[in-house]
Tab-separated table of C-alpha atoms in Angstrom:
chain	number	residue	atom	x	y	z
J	1	UNK	CA	-116.792	113.689	64.108
J	2	UNK	CA	-115.711	109.987	64.471
J	3	UNK	CA	-112.105	109.145	63.151
J	4	UNK	CA	-109.940	106.078	63.015
J	5	UNK	CA	-107.445	105.213	65.679
J	6	UNK	CA	-103.981	105.601	64.238
J	7	UNK	CA	-100.343	104.376	65.239
J	8	UNK	CA	-97.781	107.371	65.559
J	9	UNK	CA	-94.330	107.109	64.093
J	10	UNK	CA	-92.829	106.627	67.794
J	11	UNK	CA	-95.226	103.548	68.298
J	12	UNK	CA	-97.938	105.246	70.363
J	13	UNK	CA	-101.568	104.828	69.631
J	14	UNK	CA	-103.419	107.991	68.674
J	15	UNK	CA	-106.885	107.632	70.131
J	16	UNK	CA	-109.739	110.519	69.164
J	17	UNK	CA	-112.498	111.129	71.550
J	18	UNK	CA	-114.777	109.825	68.995
J	19	UNK	CA	-113.117	106.559	67.768
J	20	UNK	CA	-114.538	104.190	65.099
J	21	UNK	CA	-114.122	100.514	66.521
J	22	UNK	CA	-115.090	97.510	64.528
J	23	UNK	CA	-116.955	94.828	66.447
J	24	UNK	CA	-118.170	91.241	65.835
J	25	UNK	CA	-121.480	90.413	67.556
J	26	UNK	CA	-120.542	86.884	68.063
J	27	UNK	CA	-122.323	83.596	67.566
J	28	UNK	CA	-124.872	81.886	69.880
J	29	UNK	CA	-125.038	84.094	73.074
J	30	UNK	CA	-123.395	86.976	71.233
J	31	UNK	CA	-126.830	88.274	70.417
J	32	UNK	CA	-127.296	88.709	74.219
J	33	UNK	CA	-123.978	89.497	75.667
J	34	UNK	CA	-122.797	92.143	73.071
J	35	UNK	CA	-125.738	94.498	73.173
J	36	UNK	CA	-125.419	94.390	77.092
J	37	UNK	CA	-121.678	95.120	77.034
J	38	UNK	CA	-122.216	97.814	74.520
J	39	UNK	CA	-124.693	99.529	76.840
J	40	UNK	CA	-122.158	99.563	79.361
J	41	UNK	CA	-119.164	100.718	77.424
J	42	UNK	CA	-121.128	103.537	75.768
J	43	UNK	CA	-122.267	104.827	79.201
J	44	UNK	CA	-118.960	104.824	80.738
J	45	UNK	CA	-117.293	106.409	77.655
J	46	UNK	CA	-120.130	109.181	77.364
J	47	UNK	CA	-119.567	109.835	81.237
J	48	UNK	CA	-116.090	111.234	80.325
J	49	UNK	CA	-117.152	113.012	77.159
J	50	UNK	CA	-116.214	110.331	74.695
J	51	UNK	CA	-118.310	108.553	72.043
J	52	UNK	CA	-117.637	105.293	70.295
J	53	UNK	CA	-118.930	104.825	66.599
J	54	UNK	CA	-119.253	101.064	66.310
J	55	UNK	CA	-118.725	99.459	63.037
J	56	UNK	CA	-119.943	95.887	62.735
J	57	UNK	CA	-117.921	93.386	60.677
J	58	UNK	CA	-118.865	89.834	60.159
J	59	UNK	CA	-117.235	86.406	61.236
J	60	UNK	CA	-118.754	83.123	62.190
J	61	UNK	CA	-122.134	81.816	61.387
J	62	UNK	CA	-123.556	85.349	60.784
J	63	UNK	CA	-120.814	85.740	58.295
J	64	UNK	CA	-121.395	82.440	56.727
J	65	UNK	CA	-125.084	82.851	56.417
J	66	UNK	CA	-124.733	86.131	54.792
J	67	UNK	CA	-121.647	85.789	52.578
J	68	UNK	CA	-120.971	82.078	52.396
J	69	UNK	CA	-117.584	82.602	54.065
J	70	UNK	CA	-116.796	82.249	57.674
J	71	UNK	CA	-114.132	84.768	57.958
J	72	UNK	CA	-114.531	87.228	55.028
J	73	UNK	CA	-111.399	89.077	53.840
J	74	UNK	CA	-113.183	92.336	54.322
J	75	UNK	CA	-113.343	91.574	58.025
J	76	UNK	CA	-109.626	91.122	58.034
J	77	UNK	CA	-108.992	94.328	56.185
J	78	UNK	CA	-111.186	96.378	58.270
J	79	UNK	CA	-109.363	95.185	61.363
J	80	UNK	CA	-106.032	95.944	59.794
J	81	UNK	CA	-107.269	99.650	58.826
J	82	UNK	CA	-108.956	100.366	62.207
J	83	UNK	CA	-106.209	98.872	64.407
J	84	UNK	CA	-108.596	98.134	67.566
J	85	UNK	CA	-111.650	96.057	67.557
J	86	UNK	CA	-113.758	93.618	69.790
J	87	UNK	CA	-115.590	90.317	69.424
J	88	UNK	CA	-118.068	88.121	70.975
J	89	UNK	CA	-117.587	84.231	70.789
J	90	UNK	CA	-117.332	82.487	67.551
J	91	UNK	CA	-118.318	79.166	66.246
J	92	UNK	CA	-115.572	76.901	64.712
J	93	UNK	CA	-116.800	75.299	61.634
J	94	UNK	CA	-116.980	71.535	61.726
J	95	UNK	CA	-115.603	69.145	58.981
J	96	UNK	CA	-113.230	71.531	57.157
J	97	UNK	CA	-112.168	75.171	56.779
J	98	UNK	CA	-110.512	76.992	59.568
J	99	UNK	CA	-109.372	74.987	62.604
J	100	UNK	CA	-110.551	78.055	64.855
J	101	UNK	CA	-111.706	81.356	63.689
J	102	UNK	CA	-110.018	82.762	66.859
J	103	UNK	CA	-106.850	81.257	65.943
J	104	UNK	CA	-107.153	82.327	62.287
J	105	UNK	CA	-107.664	86.023	63.360
J	106	UNK	CA	-104.604	86.098	65.604
J	107	UNK	CA	-102.273	84.469	62.971
J	108	UNK	CA	-103.537	86.579	60.193
J	109	UNK	CA	-103.119	89.809	62.042
J	110	UNK	CA	-99.916	88.496	63.947
J	111	UNK	CA	-101.512	89.307	67.202
J	112	UNK	CA	-98.795	87.474	69.030
J	113	UNK	CA	-99.746	88.343	72.474
J	114	UNK	CA	-102.876	86.650	74.200
J	115	UNK	CA	-103.485	88.946	77.290
J	116	UNK	CA	-105.444	87.343	80.119
J	117	UNK	CA	-105.687	89.100	83.345
J	118	UNK	CA	-107.148	87.247	86.055
J	119	UNK	CA	-108.490	88.765	89.244
J	120	UNK	CA	-111.284	88.292	91.736
J	121	UNK	CA	-114.284	90.671	92.063
J	122	UNK	CA	-115.554	91.022	95.593
J	123	UNK	CA	-118.677	88.819	96.039
J	124	UNK	CA	-118.071	86.443	93.058
J	125	UNK	CA	-118.550	82.921	94.052
J	126	UNK	CA	-115.361	81.036	94.026
J	127	UNK	CA	-114.051	77.249	94.685
J	128	UNK	CA	-111.030	78.305	96.527
J	129	UNK	CA	-110.630	79.700	99.924
J	130	UNK	CA	-108.610	82.884	99.209
J	131	UNK	CA	-109.611	84.144	95.823
J	132	UNK	CA	-108.633	87.544	96.714
J	133	UNK	CA	-105.013	86.566	96.484
J	134	UNK	CA	-105.483	85.930	92.738
J	135	UNK	CA	-104.219	88.603	90.696
J	136	UNK	CA	-102.196	87.569	87.807
J	137	UNK	CA	-101.786	88.551	84.263
J	138	UNK	CA	-101.043	85.877	81.646
J	139	UNK	CA	-98.963	86.504	78.539
J	140	UNK	CA	-99.677	83.738	76.269
J	141	UNK	CA	-97.745	83.390	73.074
J	142	UNK	CA	-100.403	83.275	70.189
J	143	UNK	CA	-98.765	82.345	66.953
J	144	UNK	CA	-96.518	79.347	67.434
J	145	UNK	CA	-96.349	75.979	69.385
J	146	UNK	CA	-98.772	73.385	68.254
J	147	UNK	CA	-101.314	76.079	67.461
J	148	UNK	CA	-99.240	76.568	64.377
J	149	UNK	CA	-101.499	73.745	62.795
J	150	UNK	CA	-98.478	71.956	61.355
J	151	UNK	CA	-100.038	68.312	61.383
J	152	UNK	CA	-100.560	65.417	59.343
J	153	UNK	CA	-103.398	62.881	59.656
J	154	UNK	CA	-102.693	59.191	60.575
J	155	UNK	CA	-102.863	56.808	57.607
J	156	UNK	CA	-102.224	59.447	54.892
J	157	UNK	CA	-99.354	59.549	52.501
J	158	UNK	CA	-98.035	62.642	53.988
J	159	UNK	CA	-97.782	60.825	57.363
J	160	UNK	CA	-96.204	57.942	55.950
J	161	UNK	CA	-93.612	60.021	54.061
J	162	UNK	CA	-92.868	62.126	57.336
J	163	UNK	CA	-92.434	59.186	59.453
J	164	UNK	CA	-90.064	57.694	56.857
J	165	UNK	CA	-88.086	60.898	56.692
J	166	UNK	CA	-87.709	61.344	60.320
J	167	UNK	CA	-86.442	57.594	60.649
J	168	UNK	CA	-84.105	58.068	57.714
J	169	UNK	CA	-82.734	61.395	58.832
J	170	UNK	CA	-82.965	61.371	62.525
J	171	UNK	CA	-83.250	57.635	63.537
J	172	UNK	CA	-86.562	58.438	65.138
J	173	UNK	CA	-88.804	55.394	65.726
J	174	UNK	CA	-92.434	56.447	65.237
J	175	UNK	CA	-95.284	54.088	65.161
J	176	UNK	CA	-96.608	53.658	61.491
J	177	UNK	CA	-100.177	54.330	62.743
J	178	UNK	CA	-99.453	57.770	64.186
J	179	UNK	CA	-100.521	61.380	63.384
J	180	UNK	CA	-97.652	63.728	63.478
J	181	UNK	CA	-97.496	67.349	64.607
J	182	UNK	CA	-94.656	69.744	64.517
J	183	UNK	CA	-94.261	72.258	67.549
J	184	UNK	CA	-92.227	75.488	66.456
J	185	UNK	CA	-90.994	77.688	69.001
J	186	UNK	CA	-88.761	80.598	67.797
J	187	UNK	CA	-86.371	83.196	69.197
J	188	UNK	CA	-88.242	85.835	67.419
J	189	UNK	CA	-91.876	84.637	68.868
J	190	UNK	CA	-90.435	83.948	72.492
J	191	UNK	CA	-88.556	87.257	72.922
J	192	UNK	CA	-91.107	89.444	71.588
J	193	UNK	CA	-93.849	87.809	73.845
J	194	UNK	CA	-91.480	88.099	76.972
J	195	UNK	CA	-90.435	91.616	75.981
J	196	UNK	CA	-94.182	92.794	76.119
J	197	UNK	CA	-94.604	90.902	79.452
J	198	UNK	CA	-91.659	92.674	81.095
J	199	UNK	CA	-92.886	96.066	79.572
J	200	UNK	CA	-96.263	95.534	81.000
J	201	UNK	CA	-94.848	94.534	84.414
J	202	UNK	CA	-92.496	97.972	84.263
J	203	UNK	CA	-95.566	100.067	83.222
J	204	UNK	CA	-97.881	98.630	85.873
J	205	UNK	CA	-95.461	98.408	88.816
J	206	UNK	CA	-95.703	94.581	88.831
J	207	UNK	CA	-93.150	92.900	90.978
J	208	UNK	CA	-92.290	89.844	88.992
J	209	UNK	CA	-92.542	88.104	85.664
J	210	UNK	CA	-92.629	84.165	85.763
J	211	UNK	CA	-91.563	82.053	82.560
J	212	UNK	CA	-93.782	79.091	82.524
J	213	UNK	CA	-92.425	76.107	80.600
J	214	UNK	CA	-91.990	72.248	80.190
J	215	UNK	CA	-88.363	72.607	79.428
J	216	UNK	CA	-87.443	69.631	81.615
J	217	UNK	CA	-88.769	67.400	78.968
J	218	UNK	CA	-89.249	69.750	75.695
J	219	UNK	CA	-85.666	71.073	76.022
J	220	UNK	CA	-85.142	72.610	72.491
J	221	UNK	CA	-88.556	74.375	72.435
J	222	UNK	CA	-90.048	75.095	75.970
J	223	UNK	CA	-86.435	74.831	77.470
J	224	UNK	CA	-85.223	77.233	74.724
J	225	UNK	CA	-88.102	79.578	75.550
J	226	UNK	CA	-86.914	79.750	79.241
J	227	UNK	CA	-83.263	80.253	78.184
J	228	UNK	CA	-84.157	83.011	75.600
J	229	UNK	CA	-86.125	84.850	78.346
J	230	UNK	CA	-83.348	85.161	80.597
J	231	UNK	CA	-81.208	86.243	77.729
J	232	UNK	CA	-83.655	89.067	76.991
J	233	UNK	CA	-83.617	90.238	80.563
J	234	UNK	CA	-79.515	90.470	80.434
J	235	UNK	CA	-79.734	92.097	76.845
J	236	UNK	CA	-82.614	94.683	77.067
J	237	UNK	CA	-83.693	95.198	80.710
J	238	UNK	CA	-80.775	94.888	82.923
J	239	UNK	CA	-81.701	98.424	84.351
J	240	UNK	CA	-85.000	97.312	85.515
J	241	UNK	CA	-85.216	93.561	85.720
J	242	UNK	CA	-83.080	90.692	87.024
J	243	UNK	CA	-83.078	86.862	86.499
J	244	UNK	CA	-83.511	84.804	89.658
J	245	UNK	CA	-79.985	83.070	89.091
J	246	UNK	CA	-78.407	86.455	88.674
J	247	UNK	CA	-79.678	87.730	91.970
J	248	UNK	CA	-80.534	84.700	94.066
J	249	UNK	CA	-84.026	85.595	94.247
J	250	UNK	CA	-83.170	89.098	95.766
J	251	UNK	CA	-84.129	91.466	92.954
J	252	UNK	CA	-83.925	94.694	95.026
J	253	UNK	CA	-85.988	97.362	93.429
J	254	UNK	CA	-85.859	95.440	90.183
J	255	UNK	CA	-88.472	93.156	88.576
J	256	UNK	CA	-87.729	89.575	89.346
J	257	UNK	CA	-87.779	87.294	86.309
J	258	UNK	CA	-88.040	83.785	87.398
J	259	UNK	CA	-89.210	80.453	85.896
J	260	UNK	CA	-91.396	77.360	86.950
J	261	UNK	CA	-92.299	74.084	85.317
J	262	UNK	CA	-95.708	73.925	83.702
J	263	UNK	CA	-97.185	71.017	85.732
J	264	UNK	CA	-96.125	72.534	89.051
J	265	UNK	CA	-97.465	75.949	88.104
J	266	UNK	CA	-100.982	74.536	88.111
J	267	UNK	CA	-100.628	73.426	91.550
J	268	UNK	CA	-98.708	76.386	92.870
J	269	UNK	CA	-101.347	78.998	91.334
J	270	UNK	CA	-103.750	77.124	93.768
J	271	UNK	CA	-101.632	76.845	96.897
J	272	UNK	CA	-99.476	79.861	96.463
J	273	UNK	CA	-101.246	82.265	94.199
J	274	UNK	CA	-99.864	85.272	95.809
J	275	UNK	CA	-96.434	84.394	94.466
J	276	UNK	CA	-97.499	84.913	90.926
J	277	UNK	CA	-97.866	88.274	89.167
J	278	UNK	CA	-97.245	88.480	85.489
J	279	UNK	CA	-96.874	85.214	83.577
J	280	UNK	CA	-95.219	84.739	80.357
J	281	UNK	CA	-95.646	81.280	78.668
J	282	UNK	CA	-96.030	79.315	75.462
J	283	UNK	CA	-99.169	78.859	73.584
J	284	UNK	CA	-100.475	75.558	74.912
J	285	UNK	CA	-99.487	76.140	78.513
J	286	UNK	CA	-101.117	79.484	78.398
J	287	UNK	CA	-104.365	78.062	77.147
J	288	UNK	CA	-104.465	75.348	80.006
J	289	UNK	CA	-103.182	77.987	82.686
J	290	UNK	CA	-105.619	80.882	81.760
J	291	UNK	CA	-108.753	78.834	81.992
J	292	UNK	CA	-107.626	77.025	85.212
J	293	UNK	CA	-106.910	80.238	86.681
J	294	UNK	CA	-110.273	81.680	85.660
J	295	UNK	CA	-112.028	79.022	87.525
J	296	UNK	CA	-110.545	80.171	90.758
J	297	UNK	CA	-112.040	83.660	90.363
J	298	UNK	CA	-115.621	82.793	88.820
J	299	UNK	CA	-115.070	81.001	85.671
J	300	UNK	CA	-114.489	81.933	82.093
J	301	UNK	CA	-118.035	83.610	81.861
J	302	UNK	CA	-116.081	86.522	83.360
J	303	UNK	CA	-112.710	86.144	82.111
J	304	UNK	CA	-111.611	88.852	79.602
J	305	UNK	CA	-109.130	88.453	76.895
J	306	UNK	CA	-107.100	90.461	74.482
J	307	UNK	CA	-105.055	89.543	71.301
J	308	UNK	CA	-102.522	92.393	70.578
J	309	UNK	CA	-99.425	93.130	68.327
J	310	UNK	CA	-97.505	95.936	70.308
J	311	UNK	CA	-95.523	96.794	67.262
J	312	UNK	CA	-98.178	97.366	64.659
J	313	UNK	CA	-100.930	98.554	67.272
J	314	UNK	CA	-103.422	95.941	66.294
J	315	UNK	CA	-105.447	94.496	68.818
J	316	UNK	CA	-108.745	92.383	69.245
J	317	UNK	CA	-110.183	92.192	72.464
J	318	UNK	CA	-112.674	89.161	73.123
J	319	UNK	CA	-114.889	87.115	75.107
J	320	UNK	CA	-113.105	84.070	76.125
J	321	UNK	CA	-115.785	81.641	76.394
J	322	UNK	CA	-117.785	79.555	73.913
J	323	UNK	CA	-121.037	80.378	72.112
J	324	UNK	CA	-123.379	78.287	74.350
J	325	UNK	CA	-125.903	78.198	71.527
J	326	UNK	CA	-128.519	76.551	73.588
J	327	UNK	CA	-128.830	79.776	75.490
J	328	UNK	CA	-128.871	82.054	72.594
J	329	UNK	CA	-131.657	84.800	72.456
J	330	UNK	CA	-132.738	83.833	76.175
J	331	UNK	CA	-131.188	86.986	77.814
J	332	UNK	CA	-129.719	84.904	80.326
J	333	UNK	CA	-125.869	84.336	80.431
J	334	UNK	CA	-123.509	86.449	82.143
J	335	UNK	CA	-122.052	89.358	79.752
J	336	UNK	CA	-118.982	89.683	81.974
J	337	UNK	CA	-116.255	88.373	79.664
J	338	UNK	CA	-117.033	90.644	76.730
J	339	UNK	CA	-117.660	93.541	79.112
J	340	UNK	CA	-114.418	93.251	81.030
J	341	UNK	CA	-112.651	92.617	77.587
J	342	UNK	CA	-114.056	96.151	76.830
J	343	UNK	CA	-112.453	97.297	79.836
J	344	UNK	CA	-109.028	96.005	78.821
J	345	UNK	CA	-109.784	97.705	75.495
J	346	UNK	CA	-110.300	100.831	77.272
J	347	UNK	CA	-107.221	100.621	79.287
J	348	UNK	CA	-105.352	99.812	76.202
J	349	UNK	CA	-106.670	103.131	74.518
J	350	UNK	CA	-105.804	105.076	77.530
J	351	UNK	CA	-109.164	105.472	78.756
J	352	UNK	CA	-108.504	104.316	82.287
J	353	UNK	CA	-110.911	106.537	84.084
J	354	UNK	CA	-113.916	104.957	82.151
J	355	UNK	CA	-112.410	101.424	82.562
J	356	UNK	CA	-112.132	102.056	86.373
J	357	UNK	CA	-115.824	103.303	86.484
J	358	UNK	CA	-116.909	100.093	84.837
J	359	UNK	CA	-115.032	97.974	87.359
J	360	UNK	CA	-116.452	99.926	90.358
J	361	UNK	CA	-119.943	99.555	89.102
J	362	UNK	CA	-119.471	95.981	88.233
J	363	UNK	CA	-118.342	95.353	91.876
J	364	UNK	CA	-121.001	97.344	93.520
J	365	UNK	CA	-123.712	95.372	91.386
J	366	UNK	CA	-122.319	92.072	92.340
J	367	UNK	CA	-122.133	93.273	96.048
J	368	UNK	CA	-125.797	94.135	95.866
J	369	UNK	CA	-126.113	90.392	94.815
J	370	UNK	CA	-127.961	91.457	91.535
J	371	UNK	CA	-126.486	88.821	89.095
J	372	UNK	CA	-127.193	86.370	86.256
J	373	UNK	CA	-128.154	82.863	86.755
J	374	UNK	CA	-124.637	81.471	86.969
J	375	UNK	CA	-123.794	83.414	90.027
J	376	UNK	CA	-127.263	83.517	91.501
J	377	UNK	CA	-127.330	79.798	91.874
J	378	UNK	CA	-124.176	79.963	94.085
J	379	UNK	CA	-125.153	83.085	96.154
J	380	UNK	CA	-127.292	83.031	99.060
J	381	UNK	CA	-129.941	85.923	98.941
J	382	UNK	CA	-129.168	86.861	95.275
J	383	UNK	CA	-131.654	88.495	93.065
J	384	UNK	CA	-131.337	86.832	89.506
J	385	UNK	CA	-131.764	88.997	86.729
J	386	UNK	CA	-131.460	88.986	82.862
J	387	UNK	CA	-128.431	89.769	80.718
J	388	UNK	CA	-129.867	93.141	79.824
J	389	UNK	CA	-131.125	93.859	83.306
J	390	UNK	CA	-127.693	93.129	84.626
J	391	UNK	CA	-126.073	95.575	82.192
J	392	UNK	CA	-128.597	98.126	83.187
J	393	UNK	CA	-127.909	97.688	86.957
J	394	UNK	CA	-124.239	98.205	86.300
J	395	UNK	CA	-125.090	101.564	84.200
J	396	UNK	CA	-127.152	102.658	87.268
J	397	UNK	CA	-124.032	102.443	89.430
J	398	UNK	CA	-121.706	104.202	87.096
């Protein structure tokens, strides 16, 4: 009998062998990639004596067409109740409503970690010489920074009042024809994000955590993020981690916590990728960095993502790319992003055996050059297959 996933009093997920997991099919190509991913996820779970009861919830265009609401309250309540869910890509409404449905879900459920592992799979086309050196896990803060949406539009009375206030109170000279945004970065938001990154590094035997920031310019937001990170290491993790300045870059058997300016990071992940392991960073930096890294290992078409609150146990695992509506219903696009997000979900649930099986089967399928069009056009001698056929080929190799 299927049961809910629950959180134990000591903060550990309790996962039955037949869990109920809510899913959002997704807009655009969601109609193609979700069934393909589900086929593989179900096969891998069944192989190990488990079964998922999928519970569909609505968001995006499908929700709007059926309910008149882009993000129904019922969807939020179900994710709250069942803790863990998975979703395809969602359309962002134009001309009003939510700035982004994805951002809305993260903020409404306080999913403060955006987890983006980036690694290369043997045989995947890459624009860099050594994609095999790319094996990083990004912890992107999910609730603050400019994504808080604290903006006023140029030319409005609100913008005029804010510009006048900032001039009168702080002496700031801001052009009258400016739009204004506020960038909050808190101790609470920063430390819980960095705490999650260090805990992940400890649990996965990772060697370093790099704090990526633009603190040389934004001293009291991004610079403070860096400072609070080092404080956290000394306060809570002195037995397992050490900051660069406290060890001279020689951590011994502890996790090394270091920091790099955001702009040079984007260069060094290309030129010295093996020097990065776990990365903890603010919201906008993490957005740029995760997509730039994905480009090194095959693109966001196979980049997984997760939004997690490690305290409450809530998590939504998601395709990281857009909806690509012009390809919808063509059974053509790569389902790798939502499938690998399902792998992340399995790992999070403690189903590492099934997760590892999917990764091995995916690698074997790509090694046999059985791929969707995005890879086929870059691989000599490839057999181009449909989305559903690619999923079936993976299942055959489980």
